[in-house]
PDB file of C-alpha atoms in Angstrom:
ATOM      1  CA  UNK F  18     -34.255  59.920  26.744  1.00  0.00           C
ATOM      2  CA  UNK F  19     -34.697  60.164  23.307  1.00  0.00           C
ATOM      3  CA  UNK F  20     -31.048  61.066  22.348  1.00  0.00           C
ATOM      4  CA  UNK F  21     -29.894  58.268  24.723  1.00  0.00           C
ATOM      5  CA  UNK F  22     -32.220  55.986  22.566  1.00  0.00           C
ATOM      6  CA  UNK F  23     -30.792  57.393  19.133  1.00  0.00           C
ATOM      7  CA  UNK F  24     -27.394  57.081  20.341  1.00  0.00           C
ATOM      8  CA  UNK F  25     -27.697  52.977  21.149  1.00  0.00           C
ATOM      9  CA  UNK F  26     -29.407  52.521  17.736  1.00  0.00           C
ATOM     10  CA  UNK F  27     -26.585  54.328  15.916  1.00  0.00           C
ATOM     11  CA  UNK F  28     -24.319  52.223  17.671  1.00  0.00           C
ATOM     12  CA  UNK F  29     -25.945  48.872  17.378  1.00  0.00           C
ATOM     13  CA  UNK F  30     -25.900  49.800  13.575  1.00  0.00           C
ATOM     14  CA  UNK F  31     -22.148  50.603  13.023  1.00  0.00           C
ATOM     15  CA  UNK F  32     -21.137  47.322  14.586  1.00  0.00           C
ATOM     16  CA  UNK F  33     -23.372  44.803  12.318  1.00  0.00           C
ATOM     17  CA  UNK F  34     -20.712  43.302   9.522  1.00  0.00           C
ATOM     18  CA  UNK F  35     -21.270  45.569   6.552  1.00  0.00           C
ATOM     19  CA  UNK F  36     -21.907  41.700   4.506  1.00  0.00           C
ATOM     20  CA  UNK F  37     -22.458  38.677   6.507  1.00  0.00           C
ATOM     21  CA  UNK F  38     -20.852  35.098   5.375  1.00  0.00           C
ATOM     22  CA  UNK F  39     -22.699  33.253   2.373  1.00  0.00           C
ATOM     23  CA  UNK F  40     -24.336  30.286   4.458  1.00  0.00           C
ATOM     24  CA  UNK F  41     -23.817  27.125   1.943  1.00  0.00           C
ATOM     25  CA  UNK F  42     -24.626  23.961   2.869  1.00  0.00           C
ATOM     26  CA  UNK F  43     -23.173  21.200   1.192  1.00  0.00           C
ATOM     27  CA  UNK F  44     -24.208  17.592   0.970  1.00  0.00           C
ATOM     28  CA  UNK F  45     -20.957  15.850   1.064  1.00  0.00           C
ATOM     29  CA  UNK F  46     -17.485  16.749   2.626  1.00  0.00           C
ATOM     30  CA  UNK F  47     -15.771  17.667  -0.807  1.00  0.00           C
ATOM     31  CA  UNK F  48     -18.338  19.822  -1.625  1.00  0.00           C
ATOM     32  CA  UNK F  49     -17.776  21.289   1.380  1.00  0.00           C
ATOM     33  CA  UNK F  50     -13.922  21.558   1.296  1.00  0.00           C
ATOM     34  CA  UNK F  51     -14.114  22.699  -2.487  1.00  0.00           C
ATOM     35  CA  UNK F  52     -16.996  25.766  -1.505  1.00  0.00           C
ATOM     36  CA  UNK F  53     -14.039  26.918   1.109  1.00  0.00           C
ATOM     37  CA  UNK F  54     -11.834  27.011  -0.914  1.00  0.00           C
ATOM     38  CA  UNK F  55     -13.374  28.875  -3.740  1.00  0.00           C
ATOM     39  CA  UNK F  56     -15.353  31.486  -0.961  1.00  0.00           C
ATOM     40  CA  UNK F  57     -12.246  31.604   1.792  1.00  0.00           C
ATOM     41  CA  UNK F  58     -14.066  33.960   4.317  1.00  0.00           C
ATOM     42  CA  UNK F  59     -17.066  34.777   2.089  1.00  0.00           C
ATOM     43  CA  UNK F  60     -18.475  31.596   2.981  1.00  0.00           C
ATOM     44  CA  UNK F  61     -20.072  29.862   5.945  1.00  0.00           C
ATOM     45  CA  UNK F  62     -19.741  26.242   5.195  1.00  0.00           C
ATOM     46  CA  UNK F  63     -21.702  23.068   6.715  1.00  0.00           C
ATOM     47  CA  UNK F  64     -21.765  19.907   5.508  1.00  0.00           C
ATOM     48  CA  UNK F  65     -24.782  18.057   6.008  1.00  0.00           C
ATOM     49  CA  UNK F  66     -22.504  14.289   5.617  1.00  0.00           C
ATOM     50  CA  UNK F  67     -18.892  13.115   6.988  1.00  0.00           C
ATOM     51  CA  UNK F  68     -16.887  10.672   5.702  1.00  0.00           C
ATOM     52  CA  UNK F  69     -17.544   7.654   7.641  1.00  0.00           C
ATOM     53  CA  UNK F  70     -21.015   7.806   6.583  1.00  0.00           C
ATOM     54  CA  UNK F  71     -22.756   6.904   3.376  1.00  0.00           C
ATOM     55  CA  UNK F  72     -23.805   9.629   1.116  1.00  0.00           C
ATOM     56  CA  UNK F  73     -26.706   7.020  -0.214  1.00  0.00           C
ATOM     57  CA  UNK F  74     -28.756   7.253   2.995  1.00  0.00           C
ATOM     58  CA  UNK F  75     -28.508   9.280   5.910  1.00  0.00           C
ATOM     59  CA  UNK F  76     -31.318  10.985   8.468  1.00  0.00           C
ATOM     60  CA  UNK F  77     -32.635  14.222   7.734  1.00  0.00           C
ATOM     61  CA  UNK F  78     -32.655  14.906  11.501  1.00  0.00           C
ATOM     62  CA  UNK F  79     -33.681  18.129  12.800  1.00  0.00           C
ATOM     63  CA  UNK F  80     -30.417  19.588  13.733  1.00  0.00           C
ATOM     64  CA  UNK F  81     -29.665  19.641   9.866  1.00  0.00           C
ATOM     65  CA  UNK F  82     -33.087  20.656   8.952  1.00  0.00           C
ATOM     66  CA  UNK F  83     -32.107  23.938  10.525  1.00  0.00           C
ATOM     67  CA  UNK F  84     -28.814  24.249   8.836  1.00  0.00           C
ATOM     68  CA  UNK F  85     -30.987  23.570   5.467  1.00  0.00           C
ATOM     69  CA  UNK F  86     -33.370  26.335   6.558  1.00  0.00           C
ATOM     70  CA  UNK F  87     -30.593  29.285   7.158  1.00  0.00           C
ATOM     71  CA  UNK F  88     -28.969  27.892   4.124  1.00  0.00           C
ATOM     72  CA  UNK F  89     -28.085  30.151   0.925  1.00  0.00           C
ATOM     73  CA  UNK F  90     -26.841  28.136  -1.396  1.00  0.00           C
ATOM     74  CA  UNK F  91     -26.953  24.275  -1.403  1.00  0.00           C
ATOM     75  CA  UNK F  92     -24.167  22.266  -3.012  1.00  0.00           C
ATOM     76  CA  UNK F  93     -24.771  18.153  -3.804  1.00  0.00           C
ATOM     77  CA  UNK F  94     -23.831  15.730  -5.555  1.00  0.00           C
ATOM     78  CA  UNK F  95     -26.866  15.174  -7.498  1.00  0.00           C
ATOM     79  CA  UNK F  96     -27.377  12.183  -9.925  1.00  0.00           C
ATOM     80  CA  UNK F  97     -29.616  10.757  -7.201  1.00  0.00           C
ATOM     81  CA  UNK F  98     -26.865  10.069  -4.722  1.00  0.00           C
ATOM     82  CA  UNK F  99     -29.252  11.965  -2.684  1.00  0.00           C
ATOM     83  CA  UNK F 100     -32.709  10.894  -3.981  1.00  0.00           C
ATOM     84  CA  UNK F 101     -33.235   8.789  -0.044  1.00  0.00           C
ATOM     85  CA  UNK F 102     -32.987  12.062   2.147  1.00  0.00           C
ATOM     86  CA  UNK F 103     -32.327  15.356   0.219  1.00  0.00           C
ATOM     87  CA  UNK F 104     -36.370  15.456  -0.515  1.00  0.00           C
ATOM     88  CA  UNK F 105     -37.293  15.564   2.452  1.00  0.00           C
ATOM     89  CA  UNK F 106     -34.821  17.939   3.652  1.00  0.00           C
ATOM     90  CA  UNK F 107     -35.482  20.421   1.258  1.00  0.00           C
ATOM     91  CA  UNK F 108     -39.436  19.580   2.032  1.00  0.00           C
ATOM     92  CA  UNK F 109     -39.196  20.144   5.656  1.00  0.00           C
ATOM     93  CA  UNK F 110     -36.962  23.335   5.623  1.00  0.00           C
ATOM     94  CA  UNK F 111     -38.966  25.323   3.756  1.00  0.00           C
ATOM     95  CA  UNK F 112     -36.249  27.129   2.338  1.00  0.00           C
ATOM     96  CA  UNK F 113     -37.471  28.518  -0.845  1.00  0.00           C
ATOM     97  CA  UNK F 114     -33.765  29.610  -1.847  1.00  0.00           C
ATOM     98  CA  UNK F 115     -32.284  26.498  -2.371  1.00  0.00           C
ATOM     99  CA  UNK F 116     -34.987  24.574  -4.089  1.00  0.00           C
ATOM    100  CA  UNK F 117     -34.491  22.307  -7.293  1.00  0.00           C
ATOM    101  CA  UNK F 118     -34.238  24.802 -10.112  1.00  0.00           C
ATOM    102  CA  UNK F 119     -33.363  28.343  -8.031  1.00  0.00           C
ATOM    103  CA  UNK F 120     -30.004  29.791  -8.060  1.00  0.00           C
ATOM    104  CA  UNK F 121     -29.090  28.594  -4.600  1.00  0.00           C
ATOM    105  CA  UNK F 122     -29.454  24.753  -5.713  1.00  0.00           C
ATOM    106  CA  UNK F 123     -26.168  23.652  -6.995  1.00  0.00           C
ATOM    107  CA  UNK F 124     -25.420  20.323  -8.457  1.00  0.00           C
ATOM    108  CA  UNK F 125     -22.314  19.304  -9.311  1.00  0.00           C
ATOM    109  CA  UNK F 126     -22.731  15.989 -11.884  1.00  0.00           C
ATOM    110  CA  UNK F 127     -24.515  18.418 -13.929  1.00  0.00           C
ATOM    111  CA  UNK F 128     -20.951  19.793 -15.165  1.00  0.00           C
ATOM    112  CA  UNK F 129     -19.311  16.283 -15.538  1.00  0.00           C
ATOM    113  CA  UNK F 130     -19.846  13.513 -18.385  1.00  0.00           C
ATOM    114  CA  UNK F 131     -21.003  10.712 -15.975  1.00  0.00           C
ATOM    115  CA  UNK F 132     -20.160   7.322 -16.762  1.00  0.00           C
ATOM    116  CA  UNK F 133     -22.210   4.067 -16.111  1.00  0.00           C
ATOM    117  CA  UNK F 134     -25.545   5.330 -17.413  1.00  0.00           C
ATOM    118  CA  UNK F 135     -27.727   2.432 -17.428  1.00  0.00           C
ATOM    119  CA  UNK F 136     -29.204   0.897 -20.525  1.00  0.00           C
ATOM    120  CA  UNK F 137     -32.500   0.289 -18.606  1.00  0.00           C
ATOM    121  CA  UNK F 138     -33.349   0.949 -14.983  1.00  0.00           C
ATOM    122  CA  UNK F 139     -34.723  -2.115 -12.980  1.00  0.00           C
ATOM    123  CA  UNK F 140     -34.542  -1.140  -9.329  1.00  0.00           C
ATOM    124  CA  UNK F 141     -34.064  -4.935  -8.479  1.00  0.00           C
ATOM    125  CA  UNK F 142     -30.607  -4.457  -9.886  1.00  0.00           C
ATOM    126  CA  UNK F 143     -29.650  -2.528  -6.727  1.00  0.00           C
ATOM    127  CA  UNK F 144     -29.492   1.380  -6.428  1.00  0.00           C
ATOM    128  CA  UNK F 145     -29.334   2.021  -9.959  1.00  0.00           C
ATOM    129  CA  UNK F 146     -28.361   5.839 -10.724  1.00  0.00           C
ATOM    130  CA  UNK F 147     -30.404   6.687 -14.230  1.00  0.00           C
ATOM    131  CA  UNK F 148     -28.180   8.821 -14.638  1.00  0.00           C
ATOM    132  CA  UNK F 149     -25.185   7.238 -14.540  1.00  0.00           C
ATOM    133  CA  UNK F 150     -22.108   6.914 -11.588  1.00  0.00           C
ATOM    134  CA  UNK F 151     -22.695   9.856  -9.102  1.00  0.00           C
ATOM    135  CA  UNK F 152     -19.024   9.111  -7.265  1.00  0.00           C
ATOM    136  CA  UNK F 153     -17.239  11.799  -9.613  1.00  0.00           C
ATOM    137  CA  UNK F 154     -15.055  13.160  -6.905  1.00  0.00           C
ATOM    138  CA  UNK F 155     -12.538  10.227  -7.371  1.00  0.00           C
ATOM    139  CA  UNK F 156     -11.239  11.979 -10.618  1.00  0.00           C
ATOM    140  CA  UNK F 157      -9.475  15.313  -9.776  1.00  0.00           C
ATOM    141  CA  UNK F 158     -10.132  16.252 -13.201  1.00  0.00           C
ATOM    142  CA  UNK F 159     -13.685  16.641 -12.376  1.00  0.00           C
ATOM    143  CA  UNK F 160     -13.093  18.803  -9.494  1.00  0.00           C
ATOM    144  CA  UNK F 161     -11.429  21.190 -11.856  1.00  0.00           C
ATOM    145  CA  UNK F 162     -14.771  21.078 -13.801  1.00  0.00           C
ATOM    146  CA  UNK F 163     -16.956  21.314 -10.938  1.00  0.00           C
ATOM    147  CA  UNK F 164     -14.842  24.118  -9.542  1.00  0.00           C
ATOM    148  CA  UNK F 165     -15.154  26.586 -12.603  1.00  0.00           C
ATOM    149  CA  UNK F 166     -19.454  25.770 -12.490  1.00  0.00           C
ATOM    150  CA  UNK F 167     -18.869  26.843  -8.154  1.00  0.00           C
ATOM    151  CA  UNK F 168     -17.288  29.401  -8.705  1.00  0.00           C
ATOM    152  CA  UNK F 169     -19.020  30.972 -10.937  1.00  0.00           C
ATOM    153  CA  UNK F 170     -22.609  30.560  -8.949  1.00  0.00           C
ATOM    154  CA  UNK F 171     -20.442  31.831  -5.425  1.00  0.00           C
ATOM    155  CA  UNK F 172     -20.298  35.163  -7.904  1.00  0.00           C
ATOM    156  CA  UNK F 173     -24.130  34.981  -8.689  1.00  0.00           C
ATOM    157  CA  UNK F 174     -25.706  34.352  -5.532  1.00  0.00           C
ATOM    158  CA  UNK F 175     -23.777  36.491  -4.337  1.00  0.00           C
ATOM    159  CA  UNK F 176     -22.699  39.144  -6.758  1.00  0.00           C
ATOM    160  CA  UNK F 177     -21.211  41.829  -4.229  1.00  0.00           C
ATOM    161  CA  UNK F 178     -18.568  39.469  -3.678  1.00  0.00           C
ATOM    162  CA  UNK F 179     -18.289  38.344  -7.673  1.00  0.00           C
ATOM    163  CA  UNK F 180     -14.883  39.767  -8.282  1.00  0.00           C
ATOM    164  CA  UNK F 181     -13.552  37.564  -4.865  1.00  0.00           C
ATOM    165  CA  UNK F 182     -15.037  33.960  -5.573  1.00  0.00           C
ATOM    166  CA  UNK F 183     -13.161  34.990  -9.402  1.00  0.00           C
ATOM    167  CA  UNK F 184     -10.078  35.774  -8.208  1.00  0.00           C
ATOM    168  CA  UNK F 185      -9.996  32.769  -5.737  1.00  0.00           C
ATOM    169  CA  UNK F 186     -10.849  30.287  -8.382  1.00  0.00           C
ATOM    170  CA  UNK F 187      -7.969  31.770 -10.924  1.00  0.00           C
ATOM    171  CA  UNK F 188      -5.709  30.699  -7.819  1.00  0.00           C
ATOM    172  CA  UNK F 189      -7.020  27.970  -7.332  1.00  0.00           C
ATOM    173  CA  UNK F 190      -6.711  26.619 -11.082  1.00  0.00           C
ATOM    174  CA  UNK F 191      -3.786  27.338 -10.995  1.00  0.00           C
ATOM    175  CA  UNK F 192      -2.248  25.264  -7.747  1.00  0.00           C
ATOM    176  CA  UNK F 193      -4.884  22.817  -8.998  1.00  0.00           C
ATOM    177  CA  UNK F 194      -3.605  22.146 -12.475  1.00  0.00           C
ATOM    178  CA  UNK F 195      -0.103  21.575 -10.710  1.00  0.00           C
ATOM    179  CA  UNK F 196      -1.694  18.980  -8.353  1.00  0.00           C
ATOM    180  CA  UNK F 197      -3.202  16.748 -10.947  1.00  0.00           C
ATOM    181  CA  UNK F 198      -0.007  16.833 -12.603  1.00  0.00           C
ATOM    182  CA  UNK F 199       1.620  15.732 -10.020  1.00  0.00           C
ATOM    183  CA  UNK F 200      -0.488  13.163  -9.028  1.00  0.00           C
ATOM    184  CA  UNK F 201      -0.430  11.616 -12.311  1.00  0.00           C
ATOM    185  CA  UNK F 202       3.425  11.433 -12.094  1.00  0.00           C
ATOM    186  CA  UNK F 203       3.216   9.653  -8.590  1.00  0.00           C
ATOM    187  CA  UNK F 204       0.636   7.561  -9.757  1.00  0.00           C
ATOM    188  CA  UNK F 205       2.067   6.063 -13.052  1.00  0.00           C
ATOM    189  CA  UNK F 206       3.264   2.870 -11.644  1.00  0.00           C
ATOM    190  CA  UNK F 207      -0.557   1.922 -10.788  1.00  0.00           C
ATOM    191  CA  UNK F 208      -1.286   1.883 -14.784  1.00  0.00           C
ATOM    192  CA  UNK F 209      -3.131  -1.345 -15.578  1.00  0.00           C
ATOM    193  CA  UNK F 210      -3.510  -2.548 -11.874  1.00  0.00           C
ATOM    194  CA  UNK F 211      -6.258  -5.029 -11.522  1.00  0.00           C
ATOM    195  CA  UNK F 212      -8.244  -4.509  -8.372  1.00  0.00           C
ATOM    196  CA  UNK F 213     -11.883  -5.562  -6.751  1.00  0.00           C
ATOM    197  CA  UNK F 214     -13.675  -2.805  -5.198  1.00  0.00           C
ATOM    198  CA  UNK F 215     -15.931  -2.863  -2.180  1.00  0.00           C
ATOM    199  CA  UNK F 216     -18.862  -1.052  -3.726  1.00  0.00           C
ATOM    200  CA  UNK F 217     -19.295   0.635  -7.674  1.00  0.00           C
ATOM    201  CA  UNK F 218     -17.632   3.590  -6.114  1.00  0.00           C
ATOM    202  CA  UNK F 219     -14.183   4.623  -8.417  1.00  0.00           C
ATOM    203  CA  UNK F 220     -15.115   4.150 -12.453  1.00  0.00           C
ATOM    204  CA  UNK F 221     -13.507   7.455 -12.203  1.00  0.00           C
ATOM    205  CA  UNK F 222     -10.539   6.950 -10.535  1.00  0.00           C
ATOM    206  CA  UNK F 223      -9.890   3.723 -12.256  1.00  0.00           C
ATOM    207  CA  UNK F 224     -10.715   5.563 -15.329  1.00  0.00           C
ATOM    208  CA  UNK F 225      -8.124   8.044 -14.514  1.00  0.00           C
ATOM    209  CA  UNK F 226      -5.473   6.015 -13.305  1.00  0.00           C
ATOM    210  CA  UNK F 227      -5.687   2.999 -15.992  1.00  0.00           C
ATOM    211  CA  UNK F 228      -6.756   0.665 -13.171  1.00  0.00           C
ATOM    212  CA  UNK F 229      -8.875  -2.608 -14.257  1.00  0.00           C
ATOM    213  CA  UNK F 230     -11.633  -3.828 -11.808  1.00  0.00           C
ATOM    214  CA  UNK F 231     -12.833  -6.871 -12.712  1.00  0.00           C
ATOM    215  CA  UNK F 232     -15.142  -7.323  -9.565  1.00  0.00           C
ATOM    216  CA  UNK F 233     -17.002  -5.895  -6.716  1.00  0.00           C
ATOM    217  CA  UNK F 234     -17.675  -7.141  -3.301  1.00  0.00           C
ATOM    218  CA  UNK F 235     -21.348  -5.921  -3.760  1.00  0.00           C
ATOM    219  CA  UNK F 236     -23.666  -9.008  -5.394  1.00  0.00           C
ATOM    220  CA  UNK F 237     -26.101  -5.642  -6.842  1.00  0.00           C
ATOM    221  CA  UNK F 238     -24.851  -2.129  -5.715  1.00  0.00           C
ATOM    222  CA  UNK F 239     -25.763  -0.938  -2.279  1.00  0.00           C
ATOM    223  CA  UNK F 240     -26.438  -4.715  -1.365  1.00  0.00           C
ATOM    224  CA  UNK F 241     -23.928  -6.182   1.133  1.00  0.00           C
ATOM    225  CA  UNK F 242     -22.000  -8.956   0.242  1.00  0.00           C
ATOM    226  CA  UNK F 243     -23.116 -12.681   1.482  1.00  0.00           C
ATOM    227  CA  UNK F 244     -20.571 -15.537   1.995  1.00  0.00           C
ATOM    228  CA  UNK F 245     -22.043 -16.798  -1.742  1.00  0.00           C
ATOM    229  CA  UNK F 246     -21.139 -14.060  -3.475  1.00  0.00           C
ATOM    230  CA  UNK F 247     -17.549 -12.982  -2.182  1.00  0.00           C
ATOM    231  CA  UNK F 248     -16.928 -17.059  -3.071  1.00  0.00           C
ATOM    232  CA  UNK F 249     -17.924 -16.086  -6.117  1.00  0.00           C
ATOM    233  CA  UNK F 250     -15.911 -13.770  -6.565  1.00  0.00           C
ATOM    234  CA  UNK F 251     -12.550 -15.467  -4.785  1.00  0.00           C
ATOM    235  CA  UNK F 252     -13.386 -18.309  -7.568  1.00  0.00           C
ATOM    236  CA  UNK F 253     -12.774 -15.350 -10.345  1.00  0.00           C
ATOM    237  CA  UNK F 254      -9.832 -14.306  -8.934  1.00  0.00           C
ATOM    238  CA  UNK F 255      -8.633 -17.692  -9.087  1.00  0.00           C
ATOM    239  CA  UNK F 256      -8.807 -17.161 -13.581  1.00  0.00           C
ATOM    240  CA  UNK F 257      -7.955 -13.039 -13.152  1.00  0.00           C
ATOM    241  CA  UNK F 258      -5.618 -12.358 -10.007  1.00  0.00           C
ATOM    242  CA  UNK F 259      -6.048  -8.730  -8.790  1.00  0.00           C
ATOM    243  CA  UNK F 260      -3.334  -6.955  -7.143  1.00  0.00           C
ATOM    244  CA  UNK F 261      -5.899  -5.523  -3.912  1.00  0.00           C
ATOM    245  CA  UNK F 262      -9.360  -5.193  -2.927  1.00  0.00           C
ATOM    246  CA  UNK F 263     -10.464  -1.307  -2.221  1.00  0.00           C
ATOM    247  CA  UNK F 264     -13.234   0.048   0.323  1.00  0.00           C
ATOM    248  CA  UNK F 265     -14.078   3.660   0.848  1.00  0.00           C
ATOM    249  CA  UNK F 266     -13.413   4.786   4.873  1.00  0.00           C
ATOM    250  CA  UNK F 267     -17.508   4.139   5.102  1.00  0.00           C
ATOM    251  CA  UNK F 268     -17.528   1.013   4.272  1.00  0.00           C
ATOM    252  CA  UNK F 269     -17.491  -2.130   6.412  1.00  0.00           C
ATOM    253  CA  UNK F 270     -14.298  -3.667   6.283  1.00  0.00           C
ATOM    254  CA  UNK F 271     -15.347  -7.047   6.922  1.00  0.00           C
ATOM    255  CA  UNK F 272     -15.682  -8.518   3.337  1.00  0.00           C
ATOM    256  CA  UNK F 273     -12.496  -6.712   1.537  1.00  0.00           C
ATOM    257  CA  UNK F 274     -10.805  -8.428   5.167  1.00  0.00           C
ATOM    258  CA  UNK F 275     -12.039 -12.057   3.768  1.00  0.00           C
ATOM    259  CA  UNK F 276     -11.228 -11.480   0.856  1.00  0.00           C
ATOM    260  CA  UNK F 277      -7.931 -10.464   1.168  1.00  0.00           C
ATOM    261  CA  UNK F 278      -7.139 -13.233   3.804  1.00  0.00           C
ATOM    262  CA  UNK F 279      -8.386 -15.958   1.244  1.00  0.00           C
ATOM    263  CA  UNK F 280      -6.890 -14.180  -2.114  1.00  0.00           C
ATOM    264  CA  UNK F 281      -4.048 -13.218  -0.407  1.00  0.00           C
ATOM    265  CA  UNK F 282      -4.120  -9.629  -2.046  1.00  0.00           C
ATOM    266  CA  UNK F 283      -3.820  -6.445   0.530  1.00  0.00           C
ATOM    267  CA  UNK F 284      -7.250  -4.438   1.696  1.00  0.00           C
ATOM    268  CA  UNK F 285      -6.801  -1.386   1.041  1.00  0.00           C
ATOM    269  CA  UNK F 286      -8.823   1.450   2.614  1.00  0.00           C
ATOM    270  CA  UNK F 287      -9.243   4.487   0.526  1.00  0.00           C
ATOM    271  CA  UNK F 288     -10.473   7.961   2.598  1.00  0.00           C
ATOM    272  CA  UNK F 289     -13.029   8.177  -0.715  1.00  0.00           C
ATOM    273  CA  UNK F 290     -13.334  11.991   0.389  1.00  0.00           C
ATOM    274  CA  UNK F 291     -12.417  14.951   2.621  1.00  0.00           C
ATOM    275  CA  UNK F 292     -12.216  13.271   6.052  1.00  0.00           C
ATOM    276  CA  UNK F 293     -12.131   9.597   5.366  1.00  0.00           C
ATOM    277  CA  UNK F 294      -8.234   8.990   6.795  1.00  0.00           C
ATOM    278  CA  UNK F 295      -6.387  11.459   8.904  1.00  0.00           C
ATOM    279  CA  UNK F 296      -4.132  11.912   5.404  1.00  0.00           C
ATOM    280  CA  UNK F 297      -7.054  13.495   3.291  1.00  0.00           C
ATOM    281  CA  UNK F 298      -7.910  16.556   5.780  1.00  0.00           C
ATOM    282  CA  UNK F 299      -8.491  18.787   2.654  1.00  0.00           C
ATOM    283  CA  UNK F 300      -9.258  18.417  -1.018  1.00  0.00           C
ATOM    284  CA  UNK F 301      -5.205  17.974  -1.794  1.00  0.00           C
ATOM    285  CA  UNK F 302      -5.075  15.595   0.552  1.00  0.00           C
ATOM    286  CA  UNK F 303      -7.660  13.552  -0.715  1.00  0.00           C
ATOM    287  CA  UNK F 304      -5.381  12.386  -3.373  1.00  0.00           C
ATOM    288  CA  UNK F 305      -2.071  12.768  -1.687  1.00  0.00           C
ATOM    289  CA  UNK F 306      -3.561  10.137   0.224  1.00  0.00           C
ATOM    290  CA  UNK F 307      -5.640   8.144  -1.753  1.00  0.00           C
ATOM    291  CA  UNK F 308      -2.654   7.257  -3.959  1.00  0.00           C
ATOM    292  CA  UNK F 309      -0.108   6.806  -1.495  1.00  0.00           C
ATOM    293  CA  UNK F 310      -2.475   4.129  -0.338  1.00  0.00           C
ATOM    294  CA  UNK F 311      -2.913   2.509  -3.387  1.00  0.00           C
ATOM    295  CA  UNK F 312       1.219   2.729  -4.259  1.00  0.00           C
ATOM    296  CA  UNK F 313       1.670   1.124  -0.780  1.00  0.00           C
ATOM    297  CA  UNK F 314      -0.960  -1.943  -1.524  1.00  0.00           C
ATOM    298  CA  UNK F 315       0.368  -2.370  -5.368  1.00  0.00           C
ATOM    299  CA  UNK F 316       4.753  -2.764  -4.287  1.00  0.00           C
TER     300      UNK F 316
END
């Protein structure tokens, strides 16, 4: 009996993995997409958000309480993007690896100069980031910065596997590099567009492109636009034409649909990140298809 019993523990034993997948949980899909690509099949990825939903408030429901408990390393946005649910996640899972301030907490606006930072922070204003502009992932360039920070942690938290996560992001820096150039080629033509956007959601992408907003749909950010204040903002358009109104795949399209009836400027639905429009299925096609959209709307 007892050999029989030493034989099935010996061969329970050579059949476990000799190093299970890092479990990472990230907040929002291009966290997600970007941890993939940087731990290939190192990684066990979740992502606690999609697309069509905004990152600003979601329900820490128990199904990803559970995926917050198994997780090993946590990867947000940060810059209070999070500030209405990620508490309480963290709170109820009772994770102790992925708390604020241990190695398994990542956030990724603490590698990027944010923009926006208010000069004083009066919640009636809307949902104010102290901060500054937590929507980063419009700008490639900053997914190039995030992506060196990621890659790095990948190789702390889990060290056995340092010299993979390394070698994956030198590949990846490399294709990467090639992208933005790229991008930037396609996307000259959109220099010096003036657009409305839906919510405070592209600085960055304006930023990089050379784009001009001189509106949003959103009376204070995070507040939906009333009749009143997308008049007010047809009337402005009246003194500064823009060339298109812009929504994220989240958003309501209702307002950017008046408005574009009444300005007689295209609505243009940007995917915002991985997930939002059948186009942007991975982090490349994020901005394949983000400024084929925009190219489209500005001909």
């Amino acid at each position: 009996m007892k050999t029989k019993l030493l034989f099935a523990l010996l061969s329970i034993t050579v059949t476990l993995p000799a190093h299970a997948a890092l479990n990472v949980l990230a907040c929002e899909p291009e966290w997600g997409a970007l941890a993939q690509e940087l731990g290939g099949d190192k990684v066990k990825v979740a992502n606690a958000t999609t697309a069509l939903q905004d990152p600003h408030r979601i329900e820490a429901r128990p199904s990803l309480i559970a995926r917050a408990r198994n997780a090993e390393l946590l990867v947000c946005t940060g810059a209070e993007l999070e500030i209405g649910w990620l508490p309480i996640l963290l709170r109820e899972s009772g994770n102790p690896l992925i708390q604020p301030g241990q190695p398994g907490n990542f956030e990724a606006t603490r590698y990027v100069p944010l923009m926006e930072k208010p000069q004083r922070l009066d919640r009636s204003e809307g949902d104010i980031h102290a901060a500054g502009n937590p929507h980063i992932q419009t700008d490639p360039r900053n997914i190039a910065l995030v992506a060196d920070a990621l890659s790095k942690t990948l190789a702390s938290v889990d060290a056995a596997n340092a010299g993979y996560y390394q070698a994956r992001y030198a590949d990846f820096k490399t294709h990467w590099t090639a992208a933005i150039a790229r991008w930037e080629a396609q996307a000259a033509p959109l220099k010096g567009t003036v657009i409305v956007a839906q919510h405070q959601a592209y600085p960055y992408l304006e930023n990089w492109l050379g784009m001009k907003q001189v509106a949003t749909l959103e009376p204070k950010p995070g507040v939906e636009p009333s009749v009143a204040s997308l008049t007010a903002v047809l009337a402005k358009l009246k003194i500064t034409p823009a060339k298109m109104v812009i929504r994220s795949a989240y958003n309501d399209g209702r307002a950017s649909e008046w408005l574009s009836q009444r300005a007689n400027i295209p609505a243009v639905e940007l995917p915002f990140t991985v997930g939002g429009t059948p186009g942007a299925n991975n982090l490349y096609g994020l901005y394949d298809d983000t400024i084929s959209r925009l190219l489209k709307a500005g001909k």
